Amino acid sequence: MPALSVSSLSKTYRTGLLRRSTVRALDGISLAVEEGAIFGLLGPNGAGKTTLVKILLGLVRPSAGTARLFGRPAGTPAARHRIGFVPENHRFPGFFTATQTLHAYGRLADVPRAERNDRIPHLLDRLALDGRGDTKVETFSKGMLQRLGLAQALLNEPDLLFLDEPTGGVDPVGRRAIRDIVLELRDEGKTIFLNSHLLSEVEKVCTQIAILRDGTLVRRGRVEELTAVDRVYDLVATSVPDSLLNTSELPLTPGPDGSSAASGLDQYRVHADDRATLNAVVDRLRSAGVEIESITPLRQSLEDYFIDVVDSPT
Amino acid sequence: MRPLLGLVLITFRELWARKIVLGLFIVSSLVLLAVTFALNLDVVEGSLAGIRLFGQEAAPEDMGGEDAPPLTLSRVVVAVESVVAGVAYWIGILLALFASASLFPDLQSDGRVELLLSKPIGRLNVLFGHMLGVWSAIGILAVYLLGGVWVIMSLKTGVWNPRFLLSLLLVVGMFAVMYAAVMLMGVWTESTALGLIVSYGLIFISMVLAAADQIGPTLGPVGGPVFWGLYHGLPNFTEVTQIVSTLAKGEAVSSWYPFVSSLLFGGAAYAVTGYWFVRRDF
């Protein structure tokens, strides 16, 4: 059973005084996220990411389609028992201390007092907020607030965690700390649904991504598969004779980084239309005495891939 | 049950963290201290022999007019309790509305509502928990002031006026009615200012509606029914003052209609609020 699934999900907002204007935020989205995945939801502003997350959490009602969390209809209290959520710009009552905040929101998450008493000191310690338990939340920095938000989301030991821009406005050290925690949670088997604009962060932690554009799902899959450039490979080998380069016989060009003096190896790029061509290149190079160190599919950065996708004509 | 209780506690704490509620508590404490120490009643064999206010002698015979009935101990008790109940009703409710008006719009604001509604608690329970939290915070203030005055006056004089305690219920009940208007505006517009304007406006209109017997018959075939429709449909805040005063005097209330019709308005406003709150997108 997937941790979450949506099927033909659509949402149209009605706006204006007489609610006659409409805005189509989601248009027939279908996707599923398996348990244990770190799933990144990407898209430009206005693509419908926040609407999708809000439907899954029950904050927004879909116009059509279904959304389920662990098989239960999304938005019901029963479905929310197994989830944790860190909103982008969450606000806690400032007069609470960190410990009081966690007790208050733990109570809302239906966590018994004895369990709260056990978990809160541990969570404060894990999120580098130990020693801050008695400090009023209104004095917290942005990074500390984000970590406190993560603590409240983890208090009920959720199986599925929604993170909406968890590192937004956080300094690099805090960002690293949050990323490390996300990876720890992945190792614990939690499913994580990450909504972020920071593509470098997404690339570092997510196993799968989906890209929304104008309310529709335009790409989804594993990060390494999506970012692999079709039929282009990086080859590292001993020096290839000039006679073999840039010829019609071999689709081989010098790589962008050139030779690596330290290892005595050179980099090349192979443009093979199919597997047979790739193998033919390898055979020709071997017969010419070239020693091959590695051949890897060329990958572009997630940011480049994302921009290609969202800028491409519909 | 635990999430509901959690929301009640958060709302309660949030209201009590406001300076204006703290101010109401301090003023209530001063009133209780004044009633305890500043108002001295000399009672001799069950009768009032003298009154001293802040140490100044005020002979009972000086306190009424020439035609006024003799000032008895029970009349002094009634007078003190009436004044406190009247002030608590008008000033207390106006200030309590002012203090609490932003709570519901705040609850629905970005960053707060997501945290709340992502928890395993239904929206109606969120609404109910919020209402209970606000009512209980204001109720405790009312019990502290009115109950305190009742206990102190009764212990000092031996005159126990149990009907006065009903006025406490009226104060909390009418606050709940007027808060329904604040919440209705809150769920509709998320505006604190509009909630206050509407609730204070209803109180102002109730002053006009209190003169329904005089105004109604003068309004003609169209205006008359409209006026009476407003009278029966809107909270009769001003007329309930009379009930509070009657209860404070220890007398029987001849008609509870103004309070009952106000409660009906409050119930309807809460029902509409609940309907909207459950259906709306955040």
PDB file of C-alpha atoms in Angstrom, chain B residues 4 6 27 150 154 216 233 252 258:
ATOM      1  CA  LEU B   4      -9.887  18.955  22.033  1.00  0.00           C
ATOM      2  CA  GLY B   6      -5.290  20.691  24.045  1.00  0.00           C
ATOM      3  CA  VAL B  27      -9.197  45.528  38.170  1.00  0.00           C
ATOM      4  CA  TRP B 150     -21.123  37.679  46.267  1.00  0.00           C
ATOM      5  CA  SER B 154     -22.611  37.591  51.975  1.00  0.00           C
ATOM      6  CA  GLY B 216     -42.437  49.942  16.840  1.00  0.00           C
ATOM      7  CA  GLY B 233     -33.818  38.251  15.389  1.00  0.00           C
ATOM      8  CA  ALA B 252     -37.898  37.044  40.205  1.00  0.00           C
ATOM      9  CA  PRO B 258     -34.681  38.884  25.642  1.00  0.00           C
TER      10      PRO B 258
END
